[in-house]
PDB file of C-alpha atoms in Angstrom:
ATOM      1  CA  MET A   1     103.667 196.811 304.829  1.00 82.00           C
ATOM      2  CA  LYS A   2     102.520 197.831 301.359  1.00 91.00           C
ATOM      3  CA  ASN A   3     103.281 201.313 300.017  1.00 94.00           C
ATOM      4  CA  ILE A   4     101.588 203.690 297.605  1.00 97.00           C
ATOM      5  CA  TYR A   5     104.002 202.894 294.747  1.00 97.00           C
ATOM      6  CA  GLN A   6     102.831 199.268 294.690  1.00 97.00           C
ATOM      7  CA  LEU A   7      99.167 200.249 294.529  1.00 97.00           C
ATOM      8  CA  ILE A   8      98.420 200.157 290.797  1.00 97.00           C
ATOM      9  CA  PRO A   9     100.624 197.102 290.030  1.00 97.00           C
ATOM     10  CA  ASP A  10      98.912 195.266 292.903  1.00 97.00           C
ATOM     11  CA  ILE A  11      95.455 196.137 291.568  1.00 97.00           C
ATOM     12  CA  GLN A  12      96.372 195.114 288.020  1.00 96.00           C
ATOM     13  CA  HIS A  13      97.750 191.806 289.285  1.00 95.00           C
ATOM     14  CA  LEU A  14      94.589 191.242 291.325  1.00 96.00           C
ATOM     15  CA  VAL A  15      92.099 191.810 288.500  1.00 94.00           C
ATOM     16  CA  GLY A  16      94.026 189.388 286.285  1.00 91.00           C
ATOM     17  CA  LYS A  17      93.394 186.538 288.696  1.00 92.00           C
ATOM     18  CA  LYS A  18      90.434 184.160 288.298  1.00 86.00           C
ATOM     19  CA  ASP A  19      90.390 182.602 291.740  1.00 90.00           C
ATOM     20  CA  GLY A  20      87.259 184.102 293.267  1.00 90.00           C
ATOM     21  CA  TRP A  21      88.935 187.062 294.934  1.00 94.00           C
ATOM     22  CA  PHE A  22      85.863 189.263 294.346  1.00 94.00           C
ATOM     23  CA  THR A  23      83.954 187.695 297.203  1.00 94.00           C
ATOM     24  CA  PRO A  24      80.260 188.168 298.000  1.00 95.00           C
ATOM     25  CA  GLU A  25      81.301 190.330 300.949  1.00 95.00           C
ATOM     26  CA  LEU A  26      83.397 192.544 298.696  1.00 95.00           C
ATOM     27  CA  ALA A  27      80.587 192.760 296.143  1.00 95.00           C
ATOM     28  CA  LYS A  28      78.122 193.745 298.866  1.00 96.00           C
ATOM     29  CA  SER A  29      80.451 196.462 300.188  1.00 95.00           C
ATOM     30  CA  PHE A  30      81.068 197.816 296.675  1.00 96.00           C
ATOM     31  CA  GLY A  31      77.366 197.821 295.817  1.00 96.00           C
ATOM     32  CA  GLU A  32      76.472 199.669 299.008  1.00 96.00           C
ATOM     33  CA  ASP A  33      79.213 202.231 298.385  1.00 96.00           C
ATOM     34  CA  VAL A  34      78.042 202.892 294.808  1.00 96.00           C
ATOM     35  CA  ALA A  35      74.422 203.146 295.943  1.00 96.00           C
ATOM     36  CA  ARG A  36      75.340 205.641 298.650  1.00 95.00           C
ATOM     37  CA  ARG A  37      77.442 207.821 296.355  1.00 94.00           C
ATOM     38  CA  VAL A  38      74.935 207.897 293.501  1.00 95.00           C
ATOM     39  CA  SER A  39      72.066 208.508 295.905  1.00 95.00           C
ATOM     40  CA  GLU A  40      73.901 211.471 297.414  1.00 93.00           C
ATOM     41  CA  LYS A  41      74.654 212.742 293.915  1.00 92.00           C
ATOM     42  CA  PHE A  42      71.032 212.729 292.752  1.00 92.00           C
ATOM     43  CA  ASN A  43      69.077 213.116 296.009  1.00 92.00           C
ATOM     44  CA  SER A  44      71.003 215.654 298.079  1.00 84.00           C
ATOM     45  CA  PRO A  45      68.862 218.786 298.548  1.00 84.00           C
ATOM     46  CA  GLU A  46      70.128 222.052 297.116  1.00 79.00           C
ATOM     47  CA  THR A  47      71.829 224.256 299.691  1.00 83.00           C
ATOM     48  CA  ALA A  48      73.257 227.751 299.594  1.00 86.00           C
ATOM     49  CA  PRO A  49      76.638 227.556 297.829  1.00 91.00           C
ATOM     50  CA  THR A  50      79.794 228.120 299.838  1.00 94.00           C
ATOM     51  CA  LEU A  51      83.432 228.453 298.903  1.00 96.00           C
ATOM     52  CA  ARG A  52      85.089 225.023 298.706  1.00 96.00           C
ATOM     53  CA  LEU A  53      88.685 223.820 298.595  1.00 95.00           C
ATOM     54  CA  SER A  54      88.001 222.351 295.151  1.00 93.00           C
ATOM     55  CA  GLN A  55      87.699 225.935 293.825  1.00 93.00           C
ATOM     56  CA  MET A  56      91.247 227.031 294.614  1.00 94.00           C
ATOM     57  CA  GLY A  57      92.586 226.449 291.114  1.00 91.00           C
ATOM     58  CA  PRO A  58      92.868 229.088 288.385  1.00 91.00           C
ATOM     59  CA  LYS A  59      89.380 230.481 287.873  1.00 92.00           C
ATOM     60  CA  CYS A  60      87.931 233.702 286.537  1.00 96.00           C
ATOM     61  CA  PRO A  61      87.252 235.849 289.643  1.00 97.00           C
ATOM     62  CA  CYS A  62      83.973 237.050 288.170  1.00 98.00           C
ATOM     63  CA  ALA A  63      82.836 233.450 287.638  1.00 97.00           C
ATOM     64  CA  LEU A  64      83.937 232.522 291.162  1.00 97.00           C
ATOM     65  CA  TRP A  65      81.963 235.451 292.633  1.00 98.00           C
ATOM     66  CA  HIS A  66      78.836 234.565 290.665  1.00 97.00           C
ATOM     67  CA  SER A  67      79.110 230.883 291.664  1.00 96.00           C
ATOM     68  CA  ILE A  68      78.475 231.980 295.262  1.00 96.00           C
ATOM     69  CA  HIS A  69      76.245 235.036 294.832  1.00 96.00           C
ATOM     70  CA  SER A  70      74.192 234.150 291.723  1.00 94.00           C
ATOM     71  CA  PRO A  71      73.801 230.352 291.759  1.00 92.00           C
ATOM     72  CA  GLY A  72      70.286 230.458 290.346  1.00 90.00           C
ATOM     73  CA  GLU A  73      71.490 232.310 287.256  1.00 92.00           C
ATOM     74  CA  ALA A  74      74.185 229.809 286.318  1.00 92.00           C
ATOM     75  CA  GLU A  75      73.785 227.686 283.218  1.00 89.00           C
ATOM     76  CA  ALA A  76      72.139 224.409 284.243  1.00 86.00           C
ATOM     77  CA  LEU A  77      74.029 221.184 283.637  1.00 83.00           C
ATOM     78  CA  PRO A  78      72.487 219.087 280.835  1.00 85.00           C
ATOM     79  CA  PRO A  79      71.393 215.548 281.778  1.00 91.00           C
ATOM     80  CA  TRP A  80      74.353 213.902 280.056  1.00 89.00           C
ATOM     81  CA  ALA A  81      76.761 215.945 282.181  1.00 88.00           C
ATOM     82  CA  GLU A  82      74.975 214.879 285.361  1.00 91.00           C
ATOM     83  CA  ILE A  83      75.365 211.247 284.264  1.00 93.00           C
ATOM     84  CA  LYS A  84      79.037 211.809 283.397  1.00 90.00           C
ATOM     85  CA  PHE A  85      79.742 213.105 286.906  1.00 91.00           C
ATOM     86  CA  ALA A  86      77.877 210.123 288.378  1.00 93.00           C
ATOM     87  CA  PHE A  87      80.288 207.852 286.491  1.00 93.00           C
ATOM     88  CA  GLY A  88      83.113 209.564 288.369  1.00 93.00           C
ATOM     89  CA  HIS A  89      81.581 208.511 291.701  1.00 94.00           C
ATOM     90  CA  ILE A  90      81.283 204.932 290.462  1.00 95.00           C
ATOM     91  CA  HIS A  91      84.903 204.843 289.283  1.00 95.00           C
ATOM     92  CA  GLU A  92      86.060 206.170 292.644  1.00 96.00           C
ATOM     93  CA  ALA A  93      84.090 203.523 294.537  1.00 96.00           C
ATOM     94  CA  LEU A  94      85.487 200.775 292.288  1.00 96.00           C
ATOM     95  CA  PHE A  95      89.085 201.932 292.722  1.00 97.00           C
ATOM     96  CA  ILE A  96      88.790 202.116 296.506  1.00 97.00           C
ATOM     97  CA  THR A  97      87.241 198.633 296.567  1.00 97.00           C
ATOM     98  CA  LEU A  98      90.109 197.275 294.455  1.00 97.00           C
ATOM     99  CA  ALA A  99      92.715 199.005 296.636  1.00 97.00           C
ATOM    100  CA  LYS A 100      91.268 197.373 299.741  1.00 96.00           C
ATOM    101  CA  ALA A 101      91.046 193.966 298.039  1.00 96.00           C
ATOM    102  CA  ALA A 102      94.701 194.290 296.993  1.00 96.00           C
ATOM    103  CA  GLY A 103      95.681 194.587 300.647  1.00 96.00           C
ATOM    104  CA  HIS A 104      96.358 198.324 300.862  1.00 97.00           C
ATOM    105  CA  GLU A 105      95.390 200.434 303.855  1.00 97.00           C
ATOM    106  CA  VAL A 106      92.473 202.721 302.941  1.00 97.00           C
ATOM    107  CA  THR A 107      91.252 205.178 305.587  1.00 97.00           C
ATOM    108  CA  GLY A 108      89.796 208.669 305.902  1.00 96.00           C
ATOM    109  CA  GLU A 109      87.269 208.273 303.093  1.00 95.00           C
ATOM    110  CA  GLN A 110      85.434 211.546 302.398  1.00 94.00           C
ATOM    111  CA  ASP A 111      86.642 213.105 305.649  1.00 96.00           C
ATOM    112  CA  GLU A 112      85.859 216.817 305.891  1.00 96.00           C
ATOM    113  CA  ILE A 113      88.921 219.021 306.172  1.00 95.00           C
ATOM    114  CA  SER A 114      89.432 222.776 306.400  1.00 96.00           C
ATOM    115  CA  VAL A 115      92.048 225.342 305.423  1.00 96.00           C
ATOM    116  CA  ASP A 116      91.528 228.735 307.062  1.00 96.00           C
ATOM    117  CA  GLY A 117      87.795 228.172 307.304  1.00 96.00           C
ATOM    118  CA  VAL A 118      87.269 226.882 303.758  1.00 97.00           C
ATOM    119  CA  LYS A 119      86.116 223.265 303.784  1.00 96.00           C
ATOM    120  CA  GLY A 120      86.397 220.324 301.463  1.00 96.00           C
ATOM    121  CA  HIS A 121      86.275 216.531 301.405  1.00 95.00           C
ATOM    122  CA  ARG A 122      89.346 214.534 300.465  1.00 95.00           C
ATOM    123  CA  ASP A 123      88.736 211.250 298.671  1.00 96.00           C
ATOM    124  CA  CYS A 124      90.770 209.031 300.987  1.00 97.00           C
ATOM    125  CA  VAL A 125      94.114 208.222 302.601  1.00 98.00           C
ATOM    126  CA  ILE A 126      95.931 205.195 301.149  1.00 98.00           C
ATOM    127  CA  ASP A 127      99.003 203.765 302.866  1.00 98.00           C
ATOM    128  CA  GLY A 128      99.237 206.970 304.909  1.00 97.00           C
ATOM    129  CA  CYS A 129      99.127 209.248 301.830  1.00 98.00           C
ATOM    130  CA  VAL A 130      96.463 211.768 300.807  1.00 98.00           C
ATOM    131  CA  VAL A 131      94.920 210.524 297.558  1.00 98.00           C
ATOM    132  CA  ASP A 132      92.509 212.157 295.116  1.00 97.00           C
ATOM    133  CA  ILE A 133      90.922 209.929 292.463  1.00 97.00           C
ATOM    134  CA  LYS A 134      90.223 211.431 289.052  1.00 95.00           C
ATOM    135  CA  SER A 135      88.090 209.863 286.322  1.00 94.00           C
ATOM    136  CA  THR A 136      89.564 211.490 283.221  1.00 93.00           C
ATOM    137  CA  SER A 137      89.346 211.697 279.469  1.00 91.00           C
ATOM    138  CA  SER A 138      92.179 210.110 277.514  1.00 94.00           C
ATOM    139  CA  LEU A 139      93.576 213.595 276.834  1.00 92.00           C
ATOM    140  CA  ALA A 140      93.639 214.571 280.511  1.00 92.00           C
ATOM    141  CA  PHE A 141      95.025 211.150 281.435  1.00 95.00           C
ATOM    142  CA  LYS A 142      97.960 211.757 279.125  1.00 96.00           C
ATOM    143  CA  LYS A 143      98.881 214.872 281.133  1.00 95.00           C
ATOM    144  CA  PHE A 144      99.145 212.810 284.308  1.00 96.00           C
ATOM    145  CA  LYS A 145     100.974 209.961 282.611  1.00 96.00           C
ATOM    146  CA  GLU A 146     103.519 212.228 280.929  1.00 96.00           C
ATOM    147  CA  ARG A 147     103.720 214.468 284.007  1.00 95.00           C
ATOM    148  CA  THR A 148     102.837 217.623 282.082  1.00 96.00           C
ATOM    149  CA  ILE A 149      99.824 218.406 284.265  1.00 95.00           C
ATOM    150  CA  LYS A 150     101.817 220.854 286.387  1.00 91.00           C
ATOM    151  CA  GLY A 151     102.282 223.140 283.395  1.00 90.00           C
ATOM    152  CA  SER A 152      98.719 222.876 282.082  1.00 88.00           C
ATOM    153  CA  ASP A 153      96.520 222.338 285.138  1.00 90.00           C
ATOM    154  CA  SER A 154      93.688 224.598 284.003  1.00 84.00           C
ATOM    155  CA  PHE A 155      91.102 222.951 286.279  1.00 86.00           C
ATOM    156  CA  GLY A 156      93.153 223.153 289.489  1.00 91.00           C
ATOM    157  CA  TYR A 157      93.697 219.461 290.209  1.00 94.00           C
ATOM    158  CA  LEU A 158      97.016 220.163 291.921  1.00 95.00           C
ATOM    159  CA  GLU A 159      95.612 223.034 293.987  1.00 95.00           C
ATOM    160  CA  GLN A 160      93.103 220.500 295.309  1.00 95.00           C
ATOM    161  CA  LEU A 161      95.950 218.226 296.373  1.00 96.00           C
ATOM    162  CA  ASP A 162      97.752 221.137 298.057  1.00 97.00           C
ATOM    163  CA  ALA A 163      94.590 222.075 299.939  1.00 96.00           C
ATOM    164  CA  TYR A 164      93.709 218.529 300.972  1.00 97.00           C
ATOM    165  CA  LEU A 165      97.239 217.886 302.199  1.00 97.00           C
ATOM    166  CA  VAL A 166      97.527 221.142 304.164  1.00 97.00           C
ATOM    167  CA  GLY A 167      94.120 220.468 305.684  1.00 96.00           C
ATOM    168  CA  SER A 168      95.302 216.980 306.696  1.00 96.00           C
ATOM    169  CA  LEU A 169      98.699 217.823 308.185  1.00 95.00           C
ATOM    170  CA  ASP A 170      97.521 217.306 311.764  1.00 95.00           C
ATOM    171  CA  ASP A 171      95.601 214.121 310.928  1.00 97.00           C
ATOM    172  CA  PRO A 172      97.340 211.041 312.418  1.00 97.00           C
ATOM    173  CA  LEU A 173      95.998 208.975 309.495  1.00 98.00           C
ATOM    174  CA  VAL A 174      98.276 210.972 307.183  1.00 98.00           C
ATOM    175  CA  ARG A 175     101.854 209.826 307.701  1.00 97.00           C
ATOM    176  CA  VAL A 176     103.315 211.400 304.549  1.00 97.00           C
ATOM    177  CA  LYS A 177     103.225 215.166 305.073  1.00 96.00           C
ATOM    178  CA  ASP A 178     105.091 216.590 302.079  1.00 96.00           C
ATOM    179  CA  ARG A 179     103.484 214.741 299.148  1.00 97.00           C
ATOM    180  CA  ALA A 180     100.032 213.819 297.903  1.00 98.00           C
ATOM    181  CA  TYR A 181      98.849 211.699 295.002  1.00 98.00           C
ATOM    182  CA  ASP A 182      96.384 211.814 292.142  1.00 97.00           C
ATOM    183  CA  ILE A 183      95.132 208.504 290.805  1.00 97.00           C
ATOM    184  CA  ALA A 184      94.094 209.225 287.216  1.00 97.00           C
ATOM    185  CA  ILE A 185      91.781 206.683 285.585  1.00 96.00           C
ATOM    186  CA  ASP A 186      91.203 206.826 281.839  1.00 96.00           C
ATOM    187  CA  LYS A 187      87.436 206.303 281.737  1.00 93.00           C
ATOM    188  CA  THR A 188      87.605 205.222 278.083  1.00 93.00           C
ATOM    189  CA  LEU A 189      90.437 202.682 278.218  1.00 95.00           C
ATOM    190  CA  GLY A 190      90.660 201.745 281.908  1.00 94.00           C
ATOM    191  CA  HIS A 191      94.326 202.702 282.231  1.00 96.00           C
ATOM    192  CA  MET A 192      95.507 204.022 285.597  1.00 97.00           C
ATOM    193  CA  VAL A 193      98.487 206.080 286.676  1.00 98.00           C
ATOM    194  CA  LEU A 194      99.816 207.322 290.015  1.00 98.00           C
ATOM    195  CA  TYR A 195     100.881 210.974 289.933  1.00 97.00           C
ATOM    196  CA  GLU A 196     103.066 212.174 292.810  1.00 98.00           C
ATOM    197  CA  HIS A 197     102.715 215.839 293.752  1.00 97.00           C
ATOM    198  CA  THR A 198     105.059 217.683 296.098  1.00 97.00           C
ATOM    199  CA  LEU A 199     103.313 220.131 298.414  1.00 96.00           C
ATOM    200  CA  ARG A 200     103.518 223.781 297.353  1.00 92.00           C
ATOM    201  CA  THR A 201     103.503 226.399 300.076  1.00 85.00           C
ATOM    202  CA  ASP A 202     101.188 228.999 298.532  1.00 94.00           C
ATOM    203  CA  ILE A 203      97.802 227.332 298.999  1.00 95.00           C
ATOM    204  CA  LYS A 204      96.885 229.524 301.987  1.00 96.00           C
ATOM    205  CA  GLU A 205      97.492 232.637 299.875  1.00 97.00           C
ATOM    206  CA  LYS A 206      95.182 231.202 297.208  1.00 96.00           C
ATOM    207  CA  VAL A 207      92.531 230.487 299.834  1.00 97.00           C
ATOM    208  CA  ALA A 208      92.830 234.057 301.133  1.00 97.00           C
ATOM    209  CA  ARG A 209      92.489 235.440 297.594  1.00 97.00           C
ATOM    210  CA  ALA A 210      89.372 233.372 296.894  1.00 97.00           C
ATOM    211  CA  LYS A 211      87.815 234.444 300.211  1.00 97.00           C
ATOM    212  CA  ALA A 212      88.484 238.095 299.362  1.00 98.00           C
ATOM    213  CA  ILE A 213      86.849 237.703 295.937  1.00 98.00           C
ATOM    214  CA  VAL A 214      83.608 236.211 297.251  1.00 97.00           C
ATOM    215  CA  ALA A 215      83.489 238.770 300.096  1.00 97.00           C
ATOM    216  CA  ARG A 216      83.136 241.624 297.609  1.00 97.00           C
ATOM    217  CA  THR A 217      79.807 243.386 297.312  1.00 97.00           C
ATOM    218  CA  ALA A 218      79.949 243.322 293.496  1.00 97.00           C
ATOM    219  CA  ALA A 219      81.438 240.993 290.921  1.00 97.00           C
ATOM    220  CA  PRO A 220      85.051 241.719 289.925  1.00 97.00           C
ATOM    221  CA  THR A 221      86.197 242.122 286.348  1.00 97.00           C
ATOM    222  CA  CYS A 222      85.845 239.049 284.161  1.00 97.00           C
ATOM    223  CA  GLU A 223      89.091 237.260 283.305  1.00 96.00           C
ATOM    224  CA  CYS A 224      87.668 234.480 281.126  1.00 96.00           C
ATOM    225  CA  GLY A 225      90.159 233.433 278.485  1.00 95.00           C
ATOM    226  CA  THR A 226      89.491 234.279 274.836  1.00 97.00           C
ATOM    227  CA  VAL A 227      91.191 233.346 271.571  1.00 97.00           C
ATOM    228  CA  PRO A 228      90.774 234.354 267.909  1.00 97.00           C
ATOM    229  CA  ASP A 229      88.279 232.238 265.990  1.00 96.00           C
ATOM    230  CA  GLY A 230      90.407 231.479 262.961  1.00 93.00           C
ATOM    231  CA  LYS A 231      90.938 234.387 260.542  1.00 93.00           C
ATOM    232  CA  SER A 232      87.373 235.674 260.691  1.00 94.00           C
ATOM    233  CA  GLY A 233      88.163 238.492 263.107  1.00 96.00           C
ATOM    234  CA  ASN A 234      85.750 236.938 265.605  1.00 97.00           C
ATOM    235  CA  ILE A 235      86.837 236.289 269.204  1.00 98.00           C
ATOM    236  CA  LYS A 236      85.661 233.241 271.141  1.00 97.00           C
ATOM    237  CA  LEU A 237      85.959 231.860 274.654  1.00 97.00           C
ATOM    238  CA  ASP A 238      88.811 229.417 275.140  1.00 95.00           C
ATOM    239  CA  VAL A 239      88.018 225.783 275.958  1.00 91.00           C
ATOM    240  CA  LYS A 240      88.149 226.189 279.726  1.00 91.00           C
ATOM    241  CA  ALA A 241      85.937 229.293 279.788  1.00 94.00           C
ATOM    242  CA  SER A 242      83.440 227.670 277.403  1.00 93.00           C
ATOM    243  CA  TYR A 243      82.625 225.056 280.053  1.00 89.00           C
ATOM    244  CA  SER A 244      82.031 227.604 282.826  1.00 93.00           C
ATOM    245  CA  PRO A 245      78.400 227.602 284.063  1.00 94.00           C
ATOM    246  CA  GLN A 246      78.843 231.342 284.694  1.00 96.00           C
ATOM    247  CA  LYS A 247      80.026 232.276 281.200  1.00 96.00           C
ATOM    248  CA  TYR A 248      76.838 234.164 280.322  1.00 95.00           C
ATOM    249  CA  LEU A 249      77.103 236.113 283.609  1.00 96.00           C
ATOM    250  CA  CYS A 250      80.738 236.952 282.934  1.00 96.00           C
ATOM    251  CA  LYS A 251      79.969 237.912 279.320  1.00 96.00           C
ATOM    252  CA  PRO A 252      76.371 239.231 279.128  1.00 94.00           C
ATOM    253  CA  ASN A 253      76.712 239.875 275.380  1.00 94.00           C
ATOM    254  CA  LEU A 254      78.062 236.408 274.635  1.00 96.00           C
ATOM    255  CA  ARG A 255      76.662 234.903 271.421  1.00 96.00           C
ATOM    256  CA  THR A 256      76.525 231.161 270.776  1.00 95.00           C
ATOM    257  CA  PHE A 257      76.790 229.608 267.313  1.00 96.00           C
ATOM    258  CA  ILE A 258      76.473 225.922 266.543  1.00 94.00           C
ATOM    259  CA  TYR A 259      79.105 224.581 264.144  1.00 94.00           C
ATOM    260  CA  SER A 260      79.306 221.003 262.909  1.00 92.00           C
ATOM    261  CA  ASP A 261      82.052 220.301 265.467  1.00 89.00           C
ATOM    262  CA  GLY A 262      80.176 221.864 268.378  1.00 89.00           C
ATOM    263  CA  PRO A 263      79.312 225.252 269.881  1.00 93.00           C
ATOM    264  CA  ARG A 264      81.473 228.361 269.725  1.00 95.00           C
ATOM    265  CA  PHE A 265      80.915 231.144 272.208  1.00 97.00           C
ATOM    266  CA  LEU A 266      81.767 234.460 270.597  1.00 97.00           C
ATOM    267  CA  THR A 267      82.599 237.519 272.680  1.00 97.00           C
ATOM    268  CA  HIS A 268      83.114 239.622 269.552  1.00 97.00           C
ATOM    269  CA  VAL A 269      81.495 239.118 266.134  1.00 97.00           C
ATOM    270  CA  GLU A 270      83.301 240.767 263.255  1.00 96.00           C
ATOM    271  CA  ARG A 271      81.873 238.455 260.599  1.00 95.00           C
ATOM    272  CA  LEU A 272      78.485 236.825 261.193  1.00 96.00           C
ATOM    273  CA  PRO A 273      78.896 233.012 260.995  1.00 95.00           C
ATOM    274  CA  ASP A 274      76.766 231.174 258.462  1.00 94.00           C
ATOM    275  CA  VAL A 275      75.574 228.626 261.065  1.00 95.00           C
ATOM    276  CA  PRO A 276      72.629 228.546 263.506  1.00 94.00           C
ATOM    277  CA  GLU A 277      72.725 230.853 266.505  1.00 94.00           C
ATOM    278  CA  ILE A 278      70.963 229.964 269.746  1.00 89.00           C
ATOM    279  CA  ARG A 279      69.755 232.128 272.566  1.00 81.00           C
ATOM    280  CA  ARG A 280      71.199 231.912 276.053  1.00 75.00           C
ATOM    281  CA  PRO A 281      70.027 228.636 277.652  1.00 64.00           C
ATOM    282  CA  SER A 282      67.692 228.840 280.616  1.00 58.00           C
ATOM    283  CA  SER A 283      69.408 228.636 283.996  1.00 55.00           C
ATOM    284  CA  ARG A 284      66.591 226.592 285.508  1.00 46.00           C
ATOM    285  CA  PRO A 285      66.345 222.907 284.508  1.00 44.00           C
ATOM    286  CA  GLY A 286      63.304 222.111 282.409  1.00 37.00           C
ATOM    287  CA  LEU A 287      62.669 225.746 281.452  1.00 34.00           C
ATOM    288  CA  ARG A 288      62.850 226.311 277.704  1.00 34.00           C
ATOM    289  CA  SER A 289      61.583 229.194 275.630  1.00 32.00           C
ATOM    290  CA  PRO A 290      60.048 228.717 272.177  1.00 32.00           C
ATOM    291  CA  GLY A 291      62.449 228.622 269.273  1.00 32.00           C
ATOM    292  CA  ARG A 292      66.025 227.378 269.274  1.00 36.00           C
ATOM    293  CA  GLU A 293      66.904 227.722 272.954  1.00 40.00           C
ATOM    294  CA  LEU A 294      68.935 224.550 273.477  1.00 44.00           C
ATOM    295  CA  HIS A 295      71.817 223.622 275.688  1.00 49.00           C
ATOM    296  CA  PRO A 296      74.901 224.660 273.681  1.00 51.00           C
ATOM    297  CA  HIS A 297      76.999 221.651 274.630  1.00 48.00           C
ATOM    298  CA  ASN A 298      74.376 219.131 273.542  1.00 47.00           C
ATOM    299  CA  CYS A 299      75.939 218.831 270.102  1.00 42.00           C
ATOM    300  CA  LEU A 300      74.053 215.676 269.124  1.00 36.00           C
ATOM    301  CA  GLN A 301      70.726 217.394 269.777  1.00 39.00           C
ATOM    302  CA  GLN A 302      71.946 220.380 267.788  1.00 38.00           C
ATOM    303  CA  SER A 303      73.052 218.291 264.818  1.00 36.00           C
ATOM    304  CA  LEU A 304      69.755 216.392 264.697  1.00 33.00           C
ATOM    305  CA  LEU A 305      67.753 219.616 264.678  1.00 34.00           C
ATOM    306  CA  THR A 306      69.946 221.556 262.286  1.00 34.00           C
ATOM    307  CA  GLY A 307      70.720 218.643 259.946  1.00 36.00           C
ATOM    308  CA  SER A 308      74.506 218.878 260.506  1.00 35.00           C
ATOM    309  CA  HIS A 309      75.588 215.288 261.221  1.00 33.00           C
TER     310      HIS A 309
END
């Protein structure tokens, strides 16, 4: 019987062969899986947001509260971000197809699980192990490859594994009960790595904390990270906080300036930057006010309009 540690070498050996292993039946299954995932991504109707197991990582409590109570006021994702997330679904479908073709046992795909009433969907179970598949940048991939992710897991990837494993402990499909695995795929270079994660015992406390935050009648104090913006005396959001859709709810006086290397979100302005400033983007897709109200992370659009290439 194959095991999880053989998974990536088996896939790499398989794709190097030129003997017709990617059969019409396999192609049909892969195509149907991609079509289903992308269709769900773009066609699923909007529903009232609920707390999910994917939100158990380190997150500003104010942003977490607003993600449930003020979803219509969140910053809308730009089209390129929607496409980027669709690529993640395609990469996941491809990896699962390759794992099956390489002779590994793949079960429990997208099964719903629950930890103390908070639900989520694990990616799959491979060779009896809970597996989460991540389509990553080269920088994030390096953290998995060098096993430094545990010390710099700002987006809560490992909390997801803890939650999915705890929620799967009574599942007979899951034979390995003390470990779970991230498959990181470098979406630029195609490299893959298996990251083994040992179950931590505090995930239920994190679930309870998140439930208590969203049960509040008013938003808690913002804990978005900030850092000095060089020697100007200005203070800006850190990288993680800058990508939060709730950043303008957490920081109502946030000001956004477009530099040649991208946007900077200033929480304190000591010295006015000599670059364009934009107003807060509309939270509703397609709604734009006159003037320079543009999505702050669309740097190409910004550079074309401001002349900074």
